Amino acid sequence: METTPTPPAGESIRAVSELTAEELFIARAVLTAAAVDDGREAVSEAGRLRLREGEGRPGVRHLLQTLGGRPAGYAQLETAGDGGFATAELAVHPEVRRRGLGGRLAEALLAEVPPAKAVDCWAHGGHPGAARLAERHGGELVRELRQMRRPAGGDVPEPVLPEGVELRAFRPGEDDAAWLRLNALAFAHHPEQGAWTEADLADRLAEPWFDPAGFFLAVRGGELVGFHWTKVHPDGLGEVYVVGVAPGEQGSGLGRALTAAGLRHLIRERGVPAVLLYVDADNPAAVRVYERLGFTVHEVDLMYRVQPESKAGGSTPQG
């Protein structure tokens, strides 16, 4: 076991449930600098939404790290829910990396995790520093989330809907409850998507990128049976944000039709240069569908799980 390096003079780490304006500035400064340096977002979309105006969220803790009063690191921990897992994301400002700051921030984060919970830690883009950090704390690789992309060129298949199914646009304020029910059914197996709440949906409906014309609902006999929510990023890239199908409709071809409808919207109507999506590596059927549509792997996010017995010990890496 390695000993913890002596903290540099002027280092401070504090954990809070609600962010002041100063703390919000520190978090955003770290994440912005890390995203620019790494070429990708430092935390997930959900993590960024939890930073909106510093408002508190049940079960969410923010860790702010400064060095000499300047932003040095930021970590976010979510422990809400009855399950045995917490989730964590961490970033260190590029200007102060490789000084052991990441290791000390990780130890402070792990100390905030309830004793009975394991914690799932993301290494976005498979960042080697984040991966080393997790591994040195006993983390086990448990999930591989692939980002796949396809250029706008090439054929986009015509959507062929199952008999009796029609498509229409999402209606904010009218379809919210029905969509949440369908989302929970379609993603009952998914640890994140299937647990969306009214607040999670409202956060995204309030985002500047939200466009109801790109949120397709499949309806059979007045009931929602599937959906494809598309997204256009500020840089112009399109995204297959989420596609879901009711359990009773699986195998009917509805998922393929919804995916095609969303792709045609993004490429032909919105004119995006390329389309991205996220899919778990352990879902080979979905991966094959997307490969047939011209998608290839662009980068990979990795999740490491640290068990309760590993949180108190382990070495401190030079992060």
PDB file of C-alpha atoms in Angstrom:
ATOM      1  CA  MET A   1       0.000   0.000   0.000  1.00  0.00           C
ATOM      2  CA  GLU A   2       1.324   3.414  -0.926  1.00  0.00           C
ATOM      3  CA  THR A   3       1.183   6.227   1.581  1.00  0.00           C
ATOM      4  CA  THR A   4      -0.848   9.325   0.926  1.00  0.00           C
ATOM      5  CA  PRO A   5       1.371  12.117  -0.440  1.00  0.00           C
ATOM      6  CA  THR A   6       1.591  15.198   1.736  1.00  0.00           C
ATOM      7  CA  PRO A   7      -1.035  17.686   0.542  1.00  0.00           C
ATOM      8  CA  PRO A   8       0.519  20.738  -1.110  1.00  0.00           C
ATOM      9  CA  ALA A   9       0.305  24.024   0.741  1.00  0.00           C
ATOM     10  CA  GLY A  10      -2.934  25.826   0.132  1.00  0.00           C
ATOM     11  CA  GLU A  11      -4.994  22.772  -0.867  1.00  0.00           C
ATOM     12  CA  SER A  12      -8.589  22.637   0.347  1.00  0.00           C
ATOM     13  CA  ILE A  13     -11.418  20.144  -0.254  1.00  0.00           C
ATOM     14  CA  ARG A  14     -14.958  20.711   0.963  1.00  0.00           C
ATOM     15  CA  ALA A  15     -18.140  18.716   0.412  1.00  0.00           C
ATOM     16  CA  VAL A  16     -21.534  20.412   0.139  1.00  0.00           C
ATOM     17  CA  SER A  17     -25.100  19.574  -0.818  1.00  0.00           C
ATOM     18  CA  GLU A  18     -25.884  23.002  -2.272  1.00  0.00           C
ATOM     19  CA  LEU A  19     -23.470  25.213  -4.156  1.00  0.00           C
ATOM     20  CA  THR A  20     -22.892  28.879  -3.486  1.00  0.00           C
ATOM     21  CA  ALA A  21     -22.110  31.169  -6.439  1.00  0.00           C
ATOM     22  CA  GLU A  22     -18.397  30.871  -5.631  1.00  0.00           C
ATOM     23  CA  GLU A  23     -18.548  27.070  -5.441  1.00  0.00           C
ATOM     24  CA  LEU A  24     -20.526  26.892  -8.665  1.00  0.00           C
ATOM     25  CA  PHE A  25     -17.794  28.972 -10.322  1.00  0.00           C
ATOM     26  CA  ILE A  26     -15.124  26.533  -9.086  1.00  0.00           C
ATOM     27  CA  ALA A  27     -17.012  23.495 -10.391  1.00  0.00           C
ATOM     28  CA  ARG A  28     -17.689  25.024 -13.779  1.00  0.00           C
ATOM     29  CA  ALA A  29     -14.129  26.316 -14.139  1.00  0.00           C
ATOM     30  CA  VAL A  30     -12.712  22.829 -13.554  1.00  0.00           C
ATOM     31  CA  LEU A  31     -15.173  21.108 -15.884  1.00  0.00           C
ATOM     32  CA  THR A  32     -14.768  23.664 -18.674  1.00  0.00           C
ATOM     33  CA  ALA A  33     -10.969  23.495 -18.591  1.00  0.00           C
ATOM     34  CA  ALA A  34     -10.992  19.683 -18.459  1.00  0.00           C
ATOM     35  CA  ALA A  35     -13.433  19.454 -21.379  1.00  0.00           C
ATOM     36  CA  VAL A  36     -11.281  21.749 -23.518  1.00  0.00           C
ATOM     37  CA  ASP A  37      -8.071  19.878 -22.690  1.00  0.00           C
ATOM     38  CA  ASP A  38      -9.515  16.369 -23.031  1.00  0.00           C
ATOM     39  CA  GLY A  39     -11.748  17.059 -26.037  1.00  0.00           C
ATOM     40  CA  ARG A  40     -14.870  15.708 -24.280  1.00  0.00           C
ATOM     41  CA  GLU A  41     -17.170  16.587 -21.424  1.00  0.00           C
ATOM     42  CA  ALA A  42     -15.655  15.832 -18.036  1.00  0.00           C
ATOM     43  CA  VAL A  43     -18.945  14.687 -16.482  1.00  0.00           C
ATOM     44  CA  SER A  44     -22.177  13.280 -17.880  1.00  0.00           C
ATOM     45  CA  GLU A  45     -25.173  15.302 -18.998  1.00  0.00           C
ATOM     46  CA  ALA A  46     -26.967  14.357 -15.779  1.00  0.00           C
ATOM     47  CA  GLY A  47     -24.006  15.624 -13.773  1.00  0.00           C
ATOM     48  CA  ARG A  48     -23.967  18.930 -15.630  1.00  0.00           C
ATOM     49  CA  LEU A  49     -27.699  19.396 -15.108  1.00  0.00           C
ATOM     50  CA  ARG A  50     -27.191  18.995 -11.355  1.00  0.00           C
ATOM     51  CA  LEU A  51     -24.998  22.093 -11.494  1.00  0.00           C
ATOM     52  CA  ARG A  52     -27.816  24.288 -12.759  1.00  0.00           C
ATOM     53  CA  GLU A  53     -27.714  27.408 -10.552  1.00  0.00           C
ATOM     54  CA  GLY A  54     -26.276  25.340  -7.702  1.00  0.00           C
ATOM     55  CA  GLU A  55     -29.674  24.062  -6.604  1.00  0.00           C
ATOM     56  CA  GLY A  56     -29.582  21.124  -4.228  1.00  0.00           C
ATOM     57  CA  ARG A  57     -30.725  17.657  -5.278  1.00  0.00           C
ATOM     58  CA  PRO A  58     -31.613  14.882  -2.804  1.00  0.00           C
ATOM     59  CA  GLY A  59     -28.715  12.464  -2.396  1.00  0.00           C
ATOM     60  CA  VAL A  60     -26.217  14.547  -4.393  1.00  0.00           C
ATOM     61  CA  ARG A  61     -22.943  15.795  -2.898  1.00  0.00           C
ATOM     62  CA  HIS A  62     -20.465  18.156  -4.549  1.00  0.00           C
ATOM     63  CA  LEU A  63     -16.769  18.185  -3.674  1.00  0.00           C
ATOM     64  CA  LEU A  64     -14.817  21.353  -4.438  1.00  0.00           C
ATOM     65  CA  GLN A  65     -11.033  21.280  -4.472  1.00  0.00           C
ATOM     66  CA  THR A  66      -8.923  24.422  -4.590  1.00  0.00           C
ATOM     67  CA  LEU A  67      -5.192  25.046  -4.588  1.00  0.00           C
ATOM     68  CA  GLY A  68      -4.052  28.436  -3.411  1.00  0.00           C
ATOM     69  CA  GLY A  69      -7.622  29.622  -3.760  1.00  0.00           C
ATOM     70  CA  ARG A  70      -7.811  28.620  -7.436  1.00  0.00           C
ATOM     71  CA  PRO A  71     -10.092  25.886  -8.890  1.00  0.00           C
ATOM     72  CA  ALA A  72      -8.254  22.543  -8.835  1.00  0.00           C
ATOM     73  CA  GLY A  73     -10.801  19.716  -8.844  1.00  0.00           C
ATOM     74  CA  TYR A  74     -14.453  18.830  -8.752  1.00  0.00           C
ATOM     75  CA  ALA A  75     -16.268  15.597  -7.906  1.00  0.00           C
ATOM     76  CA  GLN A  76     -19.941  14.715  -7.807  1.00  0.00           C
ATOM     77  CA  LEU A  77     -21.507  11.867  -5.872  1.00  0.00           C
ATOM     78  CA  GLU A  78     -25.083  10.611  -6.066  1.00  0.00           C
ATOM     79  CA  THR A  79     -26.255   8.260  -3.328  1.00  0.00           C
ATOM     80  CA  ALA A  80     -30.034   8.598  -3.759  1.00  0.00           C
ATOM     81  CA  GLY A  81     -32.169   5.496  -4.132  1.00  0.00           C
ATOM     82  CA  ASP A  82     -32.581   2.258  -2.261  1.00  0.00           C
ATOM     83  CA  GLY A  83     -30.082   0.303  -4.353  1.00  0.00           C
ATOM     84  CA  GLY A  84     -26.659  -0.732  -3.190  1.00  0.00           C
ATOM     85  CA  PHE A  85     -24.777   1.557  -5.557  1.00  0.00           C
ATOM     86  CA  ALA A  86     -23.720   5.194  -5.577  1.00  0.00           C
ATOM     87  CA  THR A  87     -22.347   6.879  -8.703  1.00  0.00           C
ATOM     88  CA  ALA A  88     -19.418   9.249  -8.928  1.00  0.00           C
ATOM     89  CA  GLU A  89     -17.625  11.466 -11.420  1.00  0.00           C
ATOM     90  CA  LEU A  90     -14.410  13.380 -10.870  1.00  0.00           C
ATOM     91  CA  ALA A  91     -12.265  15.864 -12.775  1.00  0.00           C
ATOM     92  CA  VAL A  92      -8.979  17.630 -12.065  1.00  0.00           C
ATOM     93  CA  HIS A  93      -8.064  20.956 -13.659  1.00  0.00           C
ATOM     94  CA  PRO A  94      -5.473  20.302 -16.414  1.00  0.00           C
ATOM     95  CA  GLU A  95      -3.102  22.910 -14.987  1.00  0.00           C
ATOM     96  CA  VAL A  96      -2.621  20.984 -11.731  1.00  0.00           C
ATOM     97  CA  ARG A  97      -2.732  17.348 -12.820  1.00  0.00           C
ATOM     98  CA  ARG A  98      -0.090  14.796 -11.807  1.00  0.00           C
ATOM     99  CA  ARG A  99       0.397  16.323  -8.379  1.00  0.00           C
ATOM    100  CA  GLY A 100      -1.625  13.812  -6.397  1.00  0.00           C
ATOM    101  CA  LEU A 101      -4.690  16.068  -6.283  1.00  0.00           C
ATOM    102  CA  GLY A 102      -6.908  13.521  -8.013  1.00  0.00           C
ATOM    103  CA  GLY A 103      -6.001  10.869  -5.460  1.00  0.00           C
ATOM    104  CA  ARG A 104      -6.865  13.077  -2.511  1.00  0.00           C
ATOM    105  CA  LEU A 105     -10.115  14.206  -4.138  1.00  0.00           C
ATOM    106  CA  ALA A 106     -11.028  10.557  -4.764  1.00  0.00           C
ATOM    107  CA  GLU A 107     -10.366   9.681  -1.115  1.00  0.00           C
ATOM    108  CA  ALA A 108     -12.541  12.573   0.041  1.00  0.00           C
ATOM    109  CA  LEU A 109     -15.292  11.438  -2.317  1.00  0.00           C
ATOM    110  CA  LEU A 110     -15.148   7.820  -1.127  1.00  0.00           C
ATOM    111  CA  ALA A 111     -15.396   9.022   2.458  1.00  0.00           C
ATOM    112  CA  GLU A 112     -18.788  10.551   1.575  1.00  0.00           C
ATOM    113  CA  VAL A 113     -20.214   7.225   0.337  1.00  0.00           C
ATOM    114  CA  PRO A 114     -22.509   5.437   2.830  1.00  0.00           C
ATOM    115  CA  PRO A 115     -20.677   2.402   4.287  1.00  0.00           C
ATOM    116  CA  ALA A 116     -23.013  -0.239   2.798  1.00  0.00           C
ATOM    117  CA  LYS A 117     -22.908   1.106  -0.750  1.00  0.00           C
ATOM    118  CA  ALA A 118     -20.518   0.293  -3.541  1.00  0.00           C
ATOM    119  CA  VAL A 119     -19.699   3.234  -5.782  1.00  0.00           C
ATOM    120  CA  ASP A 120     -19.650   3.239  -9.591  1.00  0.00           C
ATOM    121  CA  CYS A 121     -17.029   5.636 -10.945  1.00  0.00           C
ATOM    122  CA  TRP A 122     -17.010   6.855 -14.539  1.00  0.00           C
ATOM    123  CA  ALA A 123     -13.876   7.253 -16.645  1.00  0.00           C
ATOM    124  CA  HIS A 124     -15.260   9.261 -19.558  1.00  0.00           C
ATOM    125  CA  GLY A 125     -13.540   8.499 -22.817  1.00  0.00           C
ATOM    126  CA  GLY A 126     -11.620   5.836 -20.921  1.00  0.00           C
ATOM    127  CA  HIS A 127      -9.383   8.638 -19.616  1.00  0.00           C
ATOM    128  CA  PRO A 128      -6.220   6.845 -18.401  1.00  0.00           C
ATOM    129  CA  GLY A 129      -5.878   9.038 -15.299  1.00  0.00           C
ATOM    130  CA  ALA A 130      -9.438   8.277 -14.197  1.00  0.00           C
ATOM    131  CA  ALA A 131      -8.988   4.590 -14.945  1.00  0.00           C
ATOM    132  CA  ARG A 132      -5.785   4.420 -12.883  1.00  0.00           C
ATOM    133  CA  LEU A 133      -7.512   6.248 -10.064  1.00  0.00           C
ATOM    134  CA  ALA A 134     -10.331   3.695  -9.958  1.00  0.00           C
ATOM    135  CA  GLU A 135      -8.045   0.686 -10.290  1.00  0.00           C
ATOM    136  CA  ARG A 136      -5.772   1.812  -7.469  1.00  0.00           C
ATOM    137  CA  HIS A 137      -8.784   2.061  -5.194  1.00  0.00           C
ATOM    138  CA  GLY A 138      -9.778  -1.524  -5.987  1.00  0.00           C
ATOM    139  CA  GLY A 139     -12.201  -0.649  -8.767  1.00  0.00           C
ATOM    140  CA  GLU A 140     -13.463  -3.425 -11.048  1.00  0.00           C
ATOM    141  CA  LEU A 141     -14.481  -2.652 -14.634  1.00  0.00           C
ATOM    142  CA  VAL A 142     -18.238  -3.348 -14.815  1.00  0.00           C
ATOM    143  CA  ARG A 143     -19.532  -1.365 -17.775  1.00  0.00           C
ATOM    144  CA  GLU A 144     -18.413  -0.185 -21.200  1.00  0.00           C
ATOM    145  CA  LEU A 145     -20.544   2.506 -22.803  1.00  0.00           C
ATOM    146  CA  ARG A 146     -19.726   3.065 -26.454  1.00  0.00           C
ATOM    147  CA  GLN A 147     -20.228   6.299 -28.310  1.00  0.00           C
ATOM    148  CA  MET A 148     -20.885   5.444 -31.954  1.00  0.00           C
ATOM    149  CA  ARG A 149     -21.092   7.879 -34.862  1.00  0.00           C
ATOM    150  CA  ARG A 150     -22.081   7.916 -38.511  1.00  0.00           C
ATOM    151  CA  PRO A 151     -21.628  10.680 -41.085  1.00  0.00           C
ATOM    152  CA  ALA A 152     -24.672  12.283 -42.661  1.00  0.00           C
ATOM    153  CA  GLY A 153     -23.847  10.836 -46.082  1.00  0.00           C
ATOM    154  CA  GLY A 154     -25.202   7.526 -47.293  1.00  0.00           C
ATOM    155  CA  ASP A 155     -28.654   6.055 -47.423  1.00  0.00           C
ATOM    156  CA  VAL A 156     -31.084   6.610 -44.584  1.00  0.00           C
ATOM    157  CA  PRO A 157     -33.676   3.825 -44.502  1.00  0.00           C
ATOM    158  CA  GLU A 158     -37.368   4.581 -44.877  1.00  0.00           C
ATOM    159  CA  PRO A 159     -39.187   3.993 -41.569  1.00  0.00           C
ATOM    160  CA  VAL A 160     -41.636   1.092 -41.886  1.00  0.00           C
ATOM    161  CA  LEU A 161     -44.047   1.154 -38.964  1.00  0.00           C
ATOM    162  CA  PRO A 162     -45.900  -1.929 -37.702  1.00  0.00           C
ATOM    163  CA  GLU A 163     -49.537  -2.041 -38.734  1.00  0.00           C
ATOM    164  CA  GLY A 164     -51.745   0.123 -36.529  1.00  0.00           C
ATOM    165  CA  VAL A 165     -48.901   2.338 -35.257  1.00  0.00           C
ATOM    166  CA  GLU A 166     -48.660   6.057 -36.023  1.00  0.00           C
ATOM    167  CA  LEU A 167     -46.008   8.656 -35.262  1.00  0.00           C
ATOM    168  CA  ARG A 168     -46.551  12.092 -33.789  1.00  0.00           C
ATOM    169  CA  ALA A 169     -44.524  14.711 -31.927  1.00  0.00           C
ATOM    170  CA  PHE A 170     -44.220  14.874 -28.155  1.00  0.00           C
ATOM    171  CA  ARG A 171     -46.531  17.422 -26.494  1.00  0.00           C
ATOM    172  CA  PRO A 172     -44.891  19.007 -23.417  1.00  0.00           C
ATOM    173  CA  GLY A 173     -47.243  19.153 -20.470  1.00  0.00           C
ATOM    174  CA  GLU A 174     -49.613  16.587 -21.995  1.00  0.00           C
ATOM    175  CA  ASP A 175     -47.420  13.559 -22.664  1.00  0.00           C
ATOM    176  CA  ASP A 176     -45.060  13.839 -19.688  1.00  0.00           C
ATOM    177  CA  ALA A 177     -46.689  11.284 -17.381  1.00  0.00           C
ATOM    178  CA  ALA A 178     -47.429   8.751 -20.129  1.00  0.00           C
ATOM    179  CA  TRP A 179     -43.900   9.046 -21.466  1.00  0.00           C
ATOM    180  CA  LEU A 180     -42.354   8.533 -18.028  1.00  0.00           C
ATOM    181  CA  ARG A 181     -44.414   5.354 -17.579  1.00  0.00           C
ATOM    182  CA  LEU A 182     -43.329   4.015 -20.959  1.00  0.00           C
ATOM    183  CA  ASN A 183     -39.696   4.987 -20.340  1.00  0.00           C
ATOM    184  CA  ALA A 184     -39.722   3.078 -17.044  1.00  0.00           C
ATOM    185  CA  LEU A 185     -41.145  -0.026 -18.752  1.00  0.00           C
ATOM    186  CA  ALA A 186     -38.839   0.133 -21.754  1.00  0.00           C
ATOM    187  CA  PHE A 187     -35.743   0.605 -19.573  1.00  0.00           C
ATOM    188  CA  ALA A 188     -36.678  -1.443 -16.508  1.00  0.00           C
ATOM    189  CA  HIS A 189     -33.262  -3.137 -16.843  1.00  0.00           C
ATOM    190  CA  HIS A 190     -31.311   0.111 -17.198  1.00  0.00           C
ATOM    191  CA  PRO A 191     -29.751   1.593 -14.021  1.00  0.00           C
ATOM    192  CA  GLU A 192     -30.058   5.215 -15.142  1.00  0.00           C
ATOM    193  CA  GLN A 193     -32.556   5.765 -17.948  1.00  0.00           C
ATOM    194  CA  GLY A 194     -35.327   3.682 -16.413  1.00  0.00           C
ATOM    195  CA  ALA A 195     -35.210   5.639 -13.154  1.00  0.00           C
ATOM    196  CA  TRP A 196     -36.017   9.043 -14.658  1.00  0.00           C
ATOM    197  CA  THR A 197     -38.357  11.211 -12.599  1.00  0.00           C
ATOM    198  CA  GLU A 198     -40.557  14.204 -13.417  1.00  0.00           C
ATOM    199  CA  ALA A 199     -37.632  16.435 -12.417  1.00  0.00           C
ATOM    200  CA  ASP A 200     -35.258  14.609 -14.782  1.00  0.00           C
ATOM    201  CA  LEU A 201     -37.658  15.071 -17.677  1.00  0.00           C
ATOM    202  CA  ALA A 202     -38.366  18.701 -16.788  1.00  0.00           C
ATOM    203  CA  ASP A 203     -34.627  19.466 -16.703  1.00  0.00           C
ATOM    204  CA  ARG A 204     -34.235  18.328 -20.288  1.00  0.00           C
ATOM    205  CA  LEU A 205     -37.419  19.927 -21.575  1.00  0.00           C
ATOM    206  CA  ALA A 206     -36.009  23.223 -20.273  1.00  0.00           C
ATOM    207  CA  GLU A 207     -32.698  22.827 -22.119  1.00  0.00           C
ATOM    208  CA  PRO A 208     -32.042  25.149 -25.110  1.00  0.00           C
ATOM    209  CA  TRP A 209     -31.588  22.151 -27.416  1.00  0.00           C
ATOM    210  CA  PHE A 210     -35.045  20.689 -26.746  1.00  0.00           C
ATOM    211  CA  ASP A 211     -37.234  20.553 -29.852  1.00  0.00           C
ATOM    212  CA  PRO A 212     -40.590  18.731 -29.667  1.00  0.00           C
ATOM    213  CA  ALA A 213     -40.488  18.258 -33.451  1.00  0.00           C
ATOM    214  CA  GLY A 214     -37.525  15.925 -32.918  1.00  0.00           C
ATOM    215  CA  PHE A 215     -39.197  13.915 -30.149  1.00  0.00           C
ATOM    216  CA  PHE A 216     -41.144  11.167 -31.951  1.00  0.00           C
ATOM    217  CA  LEU A 217     -43.862   9.162 -30.210  1.00  0.00           C
ATOM    218  CA  ALA A 218     -45.266   5.902 -31.588  1.00  0.00           C
ATOM    219  CA  VAL A 219     -48.958   5.511 -30.764  1.00  0.00           C
ATOM    220  CA  ARG A 220     -51.197   2.470 -31.079  1.00  0.00           C
ATOM    221  CA  GLY A 221     -54.884   2.915 -30.275  1.00  0.00           C
ATOM    222  CA  GLY A 222     -54.178   6.082 -28.311  1.00  0.00           C
ATOM    223  CA  GLU A 223     -51.473   4.422 -26.174  1.00  0.00           C
ATOM    224  CA  LEU A 224     -47.763   5.264 -26.346  1.00  0.00           C
ATOM    225  CA  VAL A 225     -45.804   2.213 -27.424  1.00  0.00           C
ATOM    226  CA  GLY A 226     -42.434   3.675 -28.408  1.00  0.00           C
ATOM    227  CA  PHE A 227     -40.402   6.822 -28.861  1.00  0.00           C
ATOM    228  CA  HIS A 228     -37.261   8.296 -30.385  1.00  0.00           C
ATOM    229  CA  TRP A 229     -35.962  11.481 -28.801  1.00  0.00           C
ATOM    230  CA  THR A 230     -33.358  13.227 -30.944  1.00  0.00           C
ATOM    231  CA  LYS A 231     -30.986  15.995 -29.959  1.00  0.00           C
ATOM    232  CA  VAL A 232     -28.875  18.568 -31.810  1.00  0.00           C
ATOM    233  CA  HIS A 233     -25.746  19.653 -29.939  1.00  0.00           C
ATOM    234  CA  PRO A 234     -24.412  23.242 -29.942  1.00  0.00           C
ATOM    235  CA  ASP A 235     -21.615  22.144 -32.286  1.00  0.00           C
ATOM    236  CA  GLY A 236     -24.205  20.914 -34.802  1.00  0.00           C
ATOM    237  CA  LEU A 237     -23.854  17.174 -34.210  1.00  0.00           C
ATOM    238  CA  GLY A 238     -27.087  15.209 -34.066  1.00  0.00           C
ATOM    239  CA  GLU A 239     -27.774  12.521 -31.505  1.00  0.00           C
ATOM    240  CA  VAL A 240     -30.003   9.494 -31.198  1.00  0.00           C
ATOM    241  CA  TYR A 241     -30.685  10.650 -27.655  1.00  0.00           C
ATOM    242  CA  VAL A 242     -32.865   7.757 -26.549  1.00  0.00           C
ATOM    243  CA  VAL A 243     -34.999   5.134 -28.302  1.00  0.00           C
ATOM    244  CA  GLY A 244     -37.479   3.084 -26.299  1.00  0.00           C
ATOM    245  CA  VAL A 245     -40.108   0.470 -27.154  1.00  0.00           C
ATOM    246  CA  ALA A 246     -42.837  -1.009 -24.954  1.00  0.00           C
ATOM    247  CA  PRO A 247     -42.093  -4.617 -23.975  1.00  0.00           C
ATOM    248  CA  GLY A 248     -45.122  -5.868 -25.915  1.00  0.00           C
ATOM    249  CA  GLU A 249     -43.851  -4.244 -29.122  1.00  0.00           C
ATOM    250  CA  GLN A 250     -40.320  -5.604 -29.006  1.00  0.00           C
ATOM    251  CA  GLY A 251     -39.452  -7.694 -32.027  1.00  0.00           C
ATOM    252  CA  SER A 252     -42.059  -5.948 -34.180  1.00  0.00           C
ATOM    253  CA  GLY A 253     -39.581  -3.739 -36.018  1.00  0.00           C
ATOM    254  CA  LEU A 254     -40.828  -0.634 -34.216  1.00  0.00           C
ATOM    255  CA  GLY A 255     -37.401   0.180 -32.794  1.00  0.00           C
ATOM    256  CA  ARG A 256     -35.825   0.122 -36.276  1.00  0.00           C
ATOM    257  CA  ALA A 257     -38.614   2.294 -37.665  1.00  0.00           C
ATOM    258  CA  LEU A 258     -38.273   4.843 -34.868  1.00  0.00           C
ATOM    259  CA  THR A 259     -34.489   4.973 -35.294  1.00  0.00           C
ATOM    260  CA  ALA A 260     -34.881   5.547 -39.036  1.00  0.00           C
ATOM    261  CA  ALA A 261     -37.471   8.278 -38.479  1.00  0.00           C
ATOM    262  CA  GLY A 262     -35.152  10.122 -36.125  1.00  0.00           C
ATOM    263  CA  LEU A 263     -32.151   9.779 -38.440  1.00  0.00           C
ATOM    264  CA  ARG A 264     -34.115  11.178 -41.379  1.00  0.00           C
ATOM    265  CA  HIS A 265     -35.208  14.116 -39.226  1.00  0.00           C
ATOM    266  CA  LEU A 266     -31.666  14.881 -38.080  1.00  0.00           C
ATOM    267  CA  ILE A 267     -29.981  14.472 -41.447  1.00  0.00           C
ATOM    268  CA  ARG A 268     -32.609  15.689 -43.901  1.00  0.00           C
ATOM    269  CA  GLU A 269     -34.510  18.273 -41.874  1.00  0.00           C
ATOM    270  CA  ARG A 270     -31.898  19.545 -39.423  1.00  0.00           C
ATOM    271  CA  GLY A 271     -28.933  19.089 -41.767  1.00  0.00           C
ATOM    272  CA  VAL A 272     -26.498  17.733 -39.168  1.00  0.00           C
ATOM    273  CA  PRO A 273     -23.041  16.674 -40.448  1.00  0.00           C
ATOM    274  CA  ALA A 274     -22.994  13.494 -38.348  1.00  0.00           C
ATOM    275  CA  VAL A 275     -25.057  11.607 -35.791  1.00  0.00           C
ATOM    276  CA  LEU A 276     -23.874  10.062 -32.520  1.00  0.00           C
ATOM    277  CA  LEU A 277     -25.430   7.689 -30.008  1.00  0.00           C
ATOM    278  CA  TYR A 278     -24.515   5.759 -26.875  1.00  0.00           C
ATOM    279  CA  VAL A 279     -24.952   2.014 -26.462  1.00  0.00           C
ATOM    280  CA  ASP A 280     -23.707  -0.491 -23.905  1.00  0.00           C
ATOM    281  CA  ALA A 281     -21.145  -2.955 -25.196  1.00  0.00           C
ATOM    282  CA  ASP A 282     -23.040  -5.815 -23.545  1.00  0.00           C
ATOM    283  CA  ASN A 283     -26.041  -5.179 -25.828  1.00  0.00           C
ATOM    284  CA  PRO A 284     -24.714  -6.852 -29.009  1.00  0.00           C
ATOM    285  CA  ALA A 285     -28.124  -6.888 -30.707  1.00  0.00           C
ATOM    286  CA  ALA A 286     -28.371  -3.094 -30.521  1.00  0.00           C
ATOM    287  CA  VAL A 287     -24.731  -2.694 -31.556  1.00  0.00           C
ATOM    288  CA  ARG A 288     -25.373  -4.800 -34.679  1.00  0.00           C
ATOM    289  CA  VAL A 289     -28.454  -2.732 -35.573  1.00  0.00           C
ATOM    290  CA  TYR A 290     -26.463   0.493 -35.351  1.00  0.00           C
ATOM    291  CA  GLU A 291     -23.542  -0.966 -37.273  1.00  0.00           C
ATOM    292  CA  ARG A 292     -25.924  -1.861 -40.111  1.00  0.00           C
ATOM    293  CA  LEU A 293     -27.057   1.763 -40.105  1.00  0.00           C
ATOM    294  CA  GLY A 294     -23.458   2.900 -40.649  1.00  0.00           C
ATOM    295  CA  PHE A 295     -22.402   3.679 -37.070  1.00  0.00           C
ATOM    296  CA  THR A 296     -18.874   2.913 -35.874  1.00  0.00           C
ATOM    297  CA  VAL A 297     -17.266   3.258 -32.441  1.00  0.00           C
ATOM    298  CA  HIS A 298     -15.922   6.761 -31.787  1.00  0.00           C
ATOM    299  CA  GLU A 299     -14.896   6.498 -28.106  1.00  0.00           C
ATOM    300  CA  VAL A 300     -15.699   4.534 -24.970  1.00  0.00           C
ATOM    301  CA  ASP A 301     -16.738   5.474 -21.418  1.00  0.00           C
ATOM    302  CA  LEU A 302     -15.753   3.001 -18.703  1.00  0.00           C
ATOM    303  CA  MET A 303     -17.387   2.405 -15.323  1.00  0.00           C
ATOM    304  CA  TYR A 304     -15.405   1.003 -12.388  1.00  0.00           C
ATOM    305  CA  ARG A 305     -17.089  -0.331  -9.251  1.00  0.00           C
ATOM    306  CA  VAL A 306     -15.426   0.124  -5.860  1.00  0.00           C
ATOM    307  CA  GLN A 307     -16.856  -2.246  -3.245  1.00  0.00           C
ATOM    308  CA  PRO A 308     -17.529  -1.119   0.354  1.00  0.00           C
ATOM    309  CA  GLU A 309     -14.591  -3.068   1.757  1.00  0.00           C
ATOM    310  CA  SER A 310     -12.227  -1.372  -0.707  1.00  0.00           C
ATOM    311  CA  LYS A 311     -13.200   2.208   0.082  1.00  0.00           C
ATOM    312  CA  ALA A 312     -11.318   2.554   3.342  1.00  0.00           C
ATOM    313  CA  GLY A 313      -7.999   1.322   2.056  1.00  0.00           C
ATOM    314  CA  GLY A 314      -6.032   1.263  -1.142  1.00  0.00           C
ATOM    315  CA  SER A 315      -3.266   3.463  -2.457  1.00  0.00           C
ATOM    316  CA  THR A 316      -3.403   7.078  -3.479  1.00  0.00           C
ATOM    317  CA  PRO A 317      -2.350   7.599  -7.100  1.00  0.00           C
ATOM    318  CA  GLN A 318      -0.591  10.612  -8.456  1.00  0.00           C
ATOM    319  CA  GLY A 319      -3.629  12.052 -10.235  1.00  0.00           C
TER     320      GLY A 319
END
